[in-house]
mmCIF file of C-alpha atoms and ligand atoms in Angstrom:
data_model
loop_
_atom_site.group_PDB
_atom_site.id
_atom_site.type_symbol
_atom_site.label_atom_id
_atom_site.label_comp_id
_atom_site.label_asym_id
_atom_site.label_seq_id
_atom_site.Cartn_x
_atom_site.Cartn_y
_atom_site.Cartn_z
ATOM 1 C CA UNK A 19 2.671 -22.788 -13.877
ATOM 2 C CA UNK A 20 2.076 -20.190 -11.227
ATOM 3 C CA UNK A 21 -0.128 -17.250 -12.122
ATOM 4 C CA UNK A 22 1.778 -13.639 -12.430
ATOM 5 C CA UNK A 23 0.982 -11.026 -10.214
ATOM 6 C CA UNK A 24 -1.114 -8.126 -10.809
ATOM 7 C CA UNK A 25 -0.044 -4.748 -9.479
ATOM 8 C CA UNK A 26 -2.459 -1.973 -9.500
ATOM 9 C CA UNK A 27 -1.127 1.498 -8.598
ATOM 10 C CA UNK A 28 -3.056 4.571 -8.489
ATOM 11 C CA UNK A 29 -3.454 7.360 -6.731
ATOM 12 C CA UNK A 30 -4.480 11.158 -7.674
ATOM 13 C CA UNK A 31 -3.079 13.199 -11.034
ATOM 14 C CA UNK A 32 0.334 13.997 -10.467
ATOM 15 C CA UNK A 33 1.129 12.272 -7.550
ATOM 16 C CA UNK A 34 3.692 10.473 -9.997
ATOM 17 C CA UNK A 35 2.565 7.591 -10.932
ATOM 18 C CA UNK A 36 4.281 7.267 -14.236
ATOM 19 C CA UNK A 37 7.074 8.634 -12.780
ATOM 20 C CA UNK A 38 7.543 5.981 -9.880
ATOM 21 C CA UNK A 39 6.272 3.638 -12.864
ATOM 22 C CA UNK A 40 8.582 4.183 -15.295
ATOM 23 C CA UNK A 41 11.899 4.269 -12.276
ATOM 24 C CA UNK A 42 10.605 0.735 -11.242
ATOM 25 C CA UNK A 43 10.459 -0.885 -14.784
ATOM 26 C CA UNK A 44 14.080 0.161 -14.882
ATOM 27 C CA UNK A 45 15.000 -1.594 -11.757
ATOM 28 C CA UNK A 46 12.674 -4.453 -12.375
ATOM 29 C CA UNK A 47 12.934 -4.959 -16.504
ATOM 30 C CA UNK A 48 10.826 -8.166 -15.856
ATOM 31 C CA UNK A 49 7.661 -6.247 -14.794
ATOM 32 C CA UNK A 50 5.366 -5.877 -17.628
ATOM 33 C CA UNK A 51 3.309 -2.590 -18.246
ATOM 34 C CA UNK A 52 0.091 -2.364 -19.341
ATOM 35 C CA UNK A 53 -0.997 -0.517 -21.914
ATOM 36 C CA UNK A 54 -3.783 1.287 -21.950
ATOM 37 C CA UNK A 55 -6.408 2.887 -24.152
ATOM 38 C CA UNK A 56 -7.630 6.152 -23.852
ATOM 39 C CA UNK A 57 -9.690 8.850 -25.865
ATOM 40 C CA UNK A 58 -7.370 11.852 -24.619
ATOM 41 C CA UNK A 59 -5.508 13.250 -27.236
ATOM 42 C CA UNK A 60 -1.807 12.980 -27.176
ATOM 43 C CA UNK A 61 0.537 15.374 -25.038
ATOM 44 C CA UNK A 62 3.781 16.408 -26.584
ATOM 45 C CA UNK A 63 6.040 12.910 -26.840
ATOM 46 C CA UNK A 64 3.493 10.754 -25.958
ATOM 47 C CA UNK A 65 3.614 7.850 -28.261
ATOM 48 C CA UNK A 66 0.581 5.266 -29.445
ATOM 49 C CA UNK A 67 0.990 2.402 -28.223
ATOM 50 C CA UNK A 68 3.903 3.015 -25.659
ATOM 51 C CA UNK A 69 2.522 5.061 -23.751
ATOM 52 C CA UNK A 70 -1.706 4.686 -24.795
ATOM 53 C CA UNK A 71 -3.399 3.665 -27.476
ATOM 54 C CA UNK A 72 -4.922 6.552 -28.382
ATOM 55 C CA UNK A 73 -8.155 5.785 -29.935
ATOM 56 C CA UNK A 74 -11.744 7.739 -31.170
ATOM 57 C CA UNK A 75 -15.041 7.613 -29.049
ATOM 58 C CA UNK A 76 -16.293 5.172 -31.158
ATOM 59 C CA UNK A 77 -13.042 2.821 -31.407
ATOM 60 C CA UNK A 78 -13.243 3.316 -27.692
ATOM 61 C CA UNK A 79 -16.939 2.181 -27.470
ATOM 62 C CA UNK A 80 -16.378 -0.489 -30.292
ATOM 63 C CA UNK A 81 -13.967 -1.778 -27.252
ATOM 64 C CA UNK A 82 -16.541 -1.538 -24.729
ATOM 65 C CA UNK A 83 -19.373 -3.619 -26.781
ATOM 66 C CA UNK A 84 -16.924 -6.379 -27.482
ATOM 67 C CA UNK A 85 -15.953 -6.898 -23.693
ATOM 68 C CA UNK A 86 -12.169 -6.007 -24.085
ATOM 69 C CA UNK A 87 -11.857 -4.197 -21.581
ATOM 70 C CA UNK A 88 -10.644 -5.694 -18.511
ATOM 71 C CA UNK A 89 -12.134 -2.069 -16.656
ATOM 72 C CA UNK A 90 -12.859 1.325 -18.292
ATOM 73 C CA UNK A 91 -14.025 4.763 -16.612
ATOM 74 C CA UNK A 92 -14.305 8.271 -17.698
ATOM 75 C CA UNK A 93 -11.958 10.394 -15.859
ATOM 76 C CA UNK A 94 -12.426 14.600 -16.074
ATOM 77 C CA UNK A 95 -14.149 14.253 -19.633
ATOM 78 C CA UNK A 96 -12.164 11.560 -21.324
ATOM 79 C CA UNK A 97 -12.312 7.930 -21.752
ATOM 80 C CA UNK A 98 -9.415 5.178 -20.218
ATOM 81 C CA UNK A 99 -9.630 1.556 -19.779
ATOM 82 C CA UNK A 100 -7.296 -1.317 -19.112
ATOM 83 C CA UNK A 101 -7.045 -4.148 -22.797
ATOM 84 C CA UNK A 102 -8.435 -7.517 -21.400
ATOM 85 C CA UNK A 103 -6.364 -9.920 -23.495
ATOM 86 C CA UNK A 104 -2.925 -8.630 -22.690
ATOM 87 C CA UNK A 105 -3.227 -8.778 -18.814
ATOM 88 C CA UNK A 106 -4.697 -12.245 -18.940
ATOM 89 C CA UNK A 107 -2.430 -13.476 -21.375
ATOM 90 C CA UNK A 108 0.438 -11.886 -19.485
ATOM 91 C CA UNK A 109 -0.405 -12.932 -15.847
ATOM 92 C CA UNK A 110 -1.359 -16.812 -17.684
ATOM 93 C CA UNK A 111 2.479 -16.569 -18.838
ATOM 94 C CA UNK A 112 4.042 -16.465 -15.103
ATOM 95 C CA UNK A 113 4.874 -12.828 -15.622
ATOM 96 C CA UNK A 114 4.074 -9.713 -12.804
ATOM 97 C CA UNK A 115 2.166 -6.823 -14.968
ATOM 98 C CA UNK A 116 1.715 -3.260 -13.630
ATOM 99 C CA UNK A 117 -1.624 -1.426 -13.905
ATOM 100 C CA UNK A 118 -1.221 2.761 -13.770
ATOM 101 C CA UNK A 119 -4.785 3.536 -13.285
ATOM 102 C CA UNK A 120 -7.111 6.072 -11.274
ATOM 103 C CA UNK A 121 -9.769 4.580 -8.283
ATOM 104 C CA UNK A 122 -12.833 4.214 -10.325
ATOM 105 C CA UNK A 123 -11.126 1.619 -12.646
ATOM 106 C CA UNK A 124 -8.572 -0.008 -10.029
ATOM 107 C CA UNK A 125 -12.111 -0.752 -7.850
ATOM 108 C CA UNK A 126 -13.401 -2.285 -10.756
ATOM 109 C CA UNK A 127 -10.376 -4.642 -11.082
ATOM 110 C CA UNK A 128 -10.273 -5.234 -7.624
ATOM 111 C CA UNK A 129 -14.065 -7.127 -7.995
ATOM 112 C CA UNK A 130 -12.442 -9.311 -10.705
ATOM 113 C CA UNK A 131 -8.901 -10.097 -9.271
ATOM 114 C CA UNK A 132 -9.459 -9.369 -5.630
ATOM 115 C CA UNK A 133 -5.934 -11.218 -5.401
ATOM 116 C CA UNK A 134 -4.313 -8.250 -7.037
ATOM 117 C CA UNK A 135 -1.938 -6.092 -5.043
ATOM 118 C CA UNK A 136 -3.352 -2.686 -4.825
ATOM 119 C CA UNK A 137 -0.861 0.255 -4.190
ATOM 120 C CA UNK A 138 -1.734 3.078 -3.526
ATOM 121 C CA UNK A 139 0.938 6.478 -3.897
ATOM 122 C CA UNK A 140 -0.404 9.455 -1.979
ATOM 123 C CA UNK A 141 1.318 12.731 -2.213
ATOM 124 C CA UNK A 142 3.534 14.410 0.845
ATOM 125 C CA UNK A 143 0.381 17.279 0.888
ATOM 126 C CA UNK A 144 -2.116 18.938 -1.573
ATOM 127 C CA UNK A 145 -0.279 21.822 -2.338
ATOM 128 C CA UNK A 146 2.469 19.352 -3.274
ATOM 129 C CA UNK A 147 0.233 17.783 -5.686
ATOM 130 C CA UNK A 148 -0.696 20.771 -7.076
ATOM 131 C CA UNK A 149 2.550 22.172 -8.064
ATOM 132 C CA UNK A 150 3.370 18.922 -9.167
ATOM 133 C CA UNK A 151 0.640 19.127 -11.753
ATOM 134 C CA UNK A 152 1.407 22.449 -12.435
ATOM 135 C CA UNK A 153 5.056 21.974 -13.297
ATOM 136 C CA UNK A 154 4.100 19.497 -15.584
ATOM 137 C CA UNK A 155 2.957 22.158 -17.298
ATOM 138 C CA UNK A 156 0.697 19.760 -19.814
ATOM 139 C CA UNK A 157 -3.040 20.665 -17.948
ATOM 140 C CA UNK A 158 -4.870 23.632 -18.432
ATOM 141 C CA UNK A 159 -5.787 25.850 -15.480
ATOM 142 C CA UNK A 160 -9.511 24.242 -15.599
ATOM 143 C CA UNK A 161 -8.134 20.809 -16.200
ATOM 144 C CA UNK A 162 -5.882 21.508 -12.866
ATOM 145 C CA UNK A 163 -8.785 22.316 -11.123
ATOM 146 C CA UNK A 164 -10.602 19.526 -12.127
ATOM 147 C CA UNK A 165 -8.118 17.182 -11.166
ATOM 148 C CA UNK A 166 -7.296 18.314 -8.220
ATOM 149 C CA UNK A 167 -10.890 18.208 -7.065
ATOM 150 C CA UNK A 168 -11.262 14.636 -8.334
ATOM 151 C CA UNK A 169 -8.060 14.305 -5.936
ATOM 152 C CA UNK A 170 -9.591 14.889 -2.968
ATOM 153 C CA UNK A 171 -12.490 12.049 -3.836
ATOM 154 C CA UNK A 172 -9.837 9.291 -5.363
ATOM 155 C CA UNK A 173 -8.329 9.786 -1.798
ATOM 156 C CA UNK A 174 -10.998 9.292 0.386
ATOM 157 C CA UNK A 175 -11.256 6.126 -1.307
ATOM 158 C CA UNK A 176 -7.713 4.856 0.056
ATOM 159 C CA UNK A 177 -9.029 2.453 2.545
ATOM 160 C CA UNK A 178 -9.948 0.073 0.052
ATOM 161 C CA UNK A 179 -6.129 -0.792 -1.537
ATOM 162 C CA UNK A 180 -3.754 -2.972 0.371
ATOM 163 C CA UNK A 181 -1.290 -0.781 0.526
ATOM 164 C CA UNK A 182 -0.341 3.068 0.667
ATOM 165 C CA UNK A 183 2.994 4.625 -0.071
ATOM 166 C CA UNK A 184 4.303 8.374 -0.354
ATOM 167 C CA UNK A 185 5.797 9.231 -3.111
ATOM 168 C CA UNK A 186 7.903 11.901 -1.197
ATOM 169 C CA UNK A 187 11.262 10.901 -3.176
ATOM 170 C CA UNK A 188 11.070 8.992 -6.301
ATOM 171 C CA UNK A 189 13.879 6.353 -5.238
ATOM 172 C CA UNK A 190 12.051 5.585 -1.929
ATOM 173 C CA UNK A 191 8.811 5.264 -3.547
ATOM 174 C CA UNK A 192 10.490 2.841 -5.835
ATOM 175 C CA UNK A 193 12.289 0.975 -3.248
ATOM 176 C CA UNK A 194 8.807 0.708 -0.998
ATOM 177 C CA UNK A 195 6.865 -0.573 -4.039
ATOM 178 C CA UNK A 196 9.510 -3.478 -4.466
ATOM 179 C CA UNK A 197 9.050 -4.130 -0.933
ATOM 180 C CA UNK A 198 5.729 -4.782 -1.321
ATOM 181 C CA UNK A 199 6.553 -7.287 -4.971
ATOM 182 C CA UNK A 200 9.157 -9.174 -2.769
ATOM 183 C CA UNK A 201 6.501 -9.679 0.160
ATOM 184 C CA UNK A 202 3.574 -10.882 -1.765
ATOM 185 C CA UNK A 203 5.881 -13.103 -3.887
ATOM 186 C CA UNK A 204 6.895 -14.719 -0.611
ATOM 187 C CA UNK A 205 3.131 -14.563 0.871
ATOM 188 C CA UNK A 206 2.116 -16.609 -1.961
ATOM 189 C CA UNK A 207 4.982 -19.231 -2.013
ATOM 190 C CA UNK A 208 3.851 -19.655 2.115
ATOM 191 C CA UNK A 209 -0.018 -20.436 1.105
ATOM 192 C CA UNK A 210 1.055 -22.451 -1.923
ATOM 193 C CA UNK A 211 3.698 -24.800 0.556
ATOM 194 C CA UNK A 212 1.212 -24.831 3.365
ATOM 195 C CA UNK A 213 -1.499 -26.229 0.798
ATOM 196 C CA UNK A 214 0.975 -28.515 -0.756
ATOM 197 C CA UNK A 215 2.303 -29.729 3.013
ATOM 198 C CA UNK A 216 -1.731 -30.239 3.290
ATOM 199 C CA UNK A 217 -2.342 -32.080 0.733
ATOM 200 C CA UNK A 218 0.706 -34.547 1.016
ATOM 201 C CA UNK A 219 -0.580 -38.517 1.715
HETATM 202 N N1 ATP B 322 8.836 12.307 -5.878
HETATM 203 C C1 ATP B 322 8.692 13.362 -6.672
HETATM 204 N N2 ATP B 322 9.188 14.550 -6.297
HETATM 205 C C2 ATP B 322 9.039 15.657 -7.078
HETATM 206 N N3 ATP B 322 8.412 15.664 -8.281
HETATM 207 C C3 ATP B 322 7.882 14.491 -8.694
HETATM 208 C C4 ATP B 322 7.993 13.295 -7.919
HETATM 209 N N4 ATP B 322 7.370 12.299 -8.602
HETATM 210 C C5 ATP B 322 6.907 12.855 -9.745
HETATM 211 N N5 ATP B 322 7.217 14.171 -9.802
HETATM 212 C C6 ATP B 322 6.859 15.124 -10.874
HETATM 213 O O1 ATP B 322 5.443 15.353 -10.775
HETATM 214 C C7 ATP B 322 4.873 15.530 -12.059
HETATM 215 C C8 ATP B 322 3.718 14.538 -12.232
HETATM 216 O O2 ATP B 322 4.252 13.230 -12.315
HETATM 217 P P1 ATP B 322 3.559 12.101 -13.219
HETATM 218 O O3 ATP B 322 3.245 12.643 -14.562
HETATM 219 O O4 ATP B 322 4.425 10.906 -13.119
HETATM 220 O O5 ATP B 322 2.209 11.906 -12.392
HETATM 221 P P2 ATP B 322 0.994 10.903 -12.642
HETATM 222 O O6 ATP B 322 0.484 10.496 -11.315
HETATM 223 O O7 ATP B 322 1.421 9.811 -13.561
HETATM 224 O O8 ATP B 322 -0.027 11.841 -13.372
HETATM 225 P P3 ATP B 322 -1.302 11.461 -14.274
HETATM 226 O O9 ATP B 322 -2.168 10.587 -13.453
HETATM 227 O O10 ATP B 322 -1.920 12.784 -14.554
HETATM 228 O O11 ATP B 322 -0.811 10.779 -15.505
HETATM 229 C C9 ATP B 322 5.992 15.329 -13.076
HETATM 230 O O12 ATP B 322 6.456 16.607 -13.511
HETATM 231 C C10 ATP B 322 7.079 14.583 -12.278
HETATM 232 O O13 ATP B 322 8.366 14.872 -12.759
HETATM 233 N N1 LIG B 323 -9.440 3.536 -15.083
HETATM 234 C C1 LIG B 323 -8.347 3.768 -15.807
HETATM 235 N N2 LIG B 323 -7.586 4.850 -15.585
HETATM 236 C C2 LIG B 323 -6.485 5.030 -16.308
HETATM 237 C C3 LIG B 323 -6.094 4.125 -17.293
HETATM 238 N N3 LIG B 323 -4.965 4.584 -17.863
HETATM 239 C C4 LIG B 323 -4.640 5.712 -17.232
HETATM 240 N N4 LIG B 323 -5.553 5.989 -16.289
HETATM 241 C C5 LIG B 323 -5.587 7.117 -15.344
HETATM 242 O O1 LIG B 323 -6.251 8.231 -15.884
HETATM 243 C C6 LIG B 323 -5.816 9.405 -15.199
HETATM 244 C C7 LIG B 323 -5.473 10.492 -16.181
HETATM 245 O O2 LIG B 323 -4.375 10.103 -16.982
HETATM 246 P P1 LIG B 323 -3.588 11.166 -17.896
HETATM 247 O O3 LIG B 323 -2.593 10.353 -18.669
HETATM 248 O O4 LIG B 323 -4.600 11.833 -18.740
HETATM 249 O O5 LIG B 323 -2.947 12.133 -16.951
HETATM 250 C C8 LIG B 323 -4.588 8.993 -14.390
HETATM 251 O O6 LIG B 323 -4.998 8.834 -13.032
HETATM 252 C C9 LIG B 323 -4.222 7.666 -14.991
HETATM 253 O O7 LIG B 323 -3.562 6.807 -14.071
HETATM 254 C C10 LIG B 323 -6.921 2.965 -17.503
HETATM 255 O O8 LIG B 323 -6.659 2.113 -18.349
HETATM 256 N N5 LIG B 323 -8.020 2.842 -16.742
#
């Protein structure tokens, strides 16, 4: 059976990620999302295990020492990473599975699947991205800051993803990132004829 493909999208805070995210897996119910862990504590509504698993430093580290994390990096003083078993076991099934994750961890993966699609969603300006953040109203004024200065590093790091997309409008943003599923589905289909064609007696 063919392997699943593993989509990687990141890009600063508040850009919309989980936004875009969460818009897609309603037009595409058959892309998976992982999961991941995280020491943050929970914002209003979030729920364990649907949206993180929320877990203690030393849970997290307990996860670290036994190598199930598939990537893990500490982002503005907390703790995320990416559960091994469920991607692998996922992408082993035939299935696509969606990673939300910032640059530090998403260049990680990118060493370990460098056949992963890697999306990046950049925001129409700064001062965009910082109201967005803002409005969310779910950051303190330090955290914002703190962000939004990570911001400005995560994108100078855009050159190494395959692909970048502006999450001006949520629907277009959606619509690009199919795009992109739909061409790399058919990209891989081409190699895997072409190497068939080649191998035929
Ligand atoms: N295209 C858009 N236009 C206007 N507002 C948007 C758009 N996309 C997302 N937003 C808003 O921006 C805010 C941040 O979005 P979201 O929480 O999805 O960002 P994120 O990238 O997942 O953030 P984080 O990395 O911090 O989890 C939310 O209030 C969301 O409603
Ligand atoms: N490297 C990883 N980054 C992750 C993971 N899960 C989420 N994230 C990213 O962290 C920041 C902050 O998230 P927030 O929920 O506190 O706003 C954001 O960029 C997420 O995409 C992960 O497993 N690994």
């Amino acid at each position: 059976m063919d392997k699943g493909l593993l989509l990687v999208l990141s890009g600063p805070s508040g850009v919309g990620k989980g936004t875009v995210c969460t818009a897609l897996r309603k037009r595409a119910p058959e892309l998976i999302y992982s999961v991941s862990a995280t020491t943050r504590v929970p914002r209003q509504g979030e729920v364990d295990g649907v949206n993180y698993f929320f877990k203690s430093h030393e849970q997290f580290k307990h996860m670290i020492e036994h190598d199930q994390l598939l990537e893990w990096a500490e982002y503005v003083g907390n703790y995320y990473g990416t559960p091994r078993d469920f991607v692998q076991k996922t992408l082993d099934q035939g299935l696509d599975i969606i990673l939300e994750i910032e640059v530090q961890g998403a260049l990680k993966v990118k060493e370990k699947f460098p056949e992963g699609v890697f999306v990046f969603l950049m925001p129409p300006s700064l001062q965009e991205l910082q109201s967005r953040i803002v409005g969310r109203g779910t950051e303190s004024e330090e955290t914002i800051m703190r962000r939004m200065t990570a911001a400005v590093e995560e994108i100078a790091l855009m050159q190494h993803y395959d692909y970048a997309v502006v999450n001006d409008h949520i629907e277009s943003a959606c619509s690009r990132i199919q795009s992109i599923i739909t061409a790399e589905h058919c990209k891989r289909e081409r190699v895997m004829s072409q190497l068939l064609d080649s191998a035929r007696l």
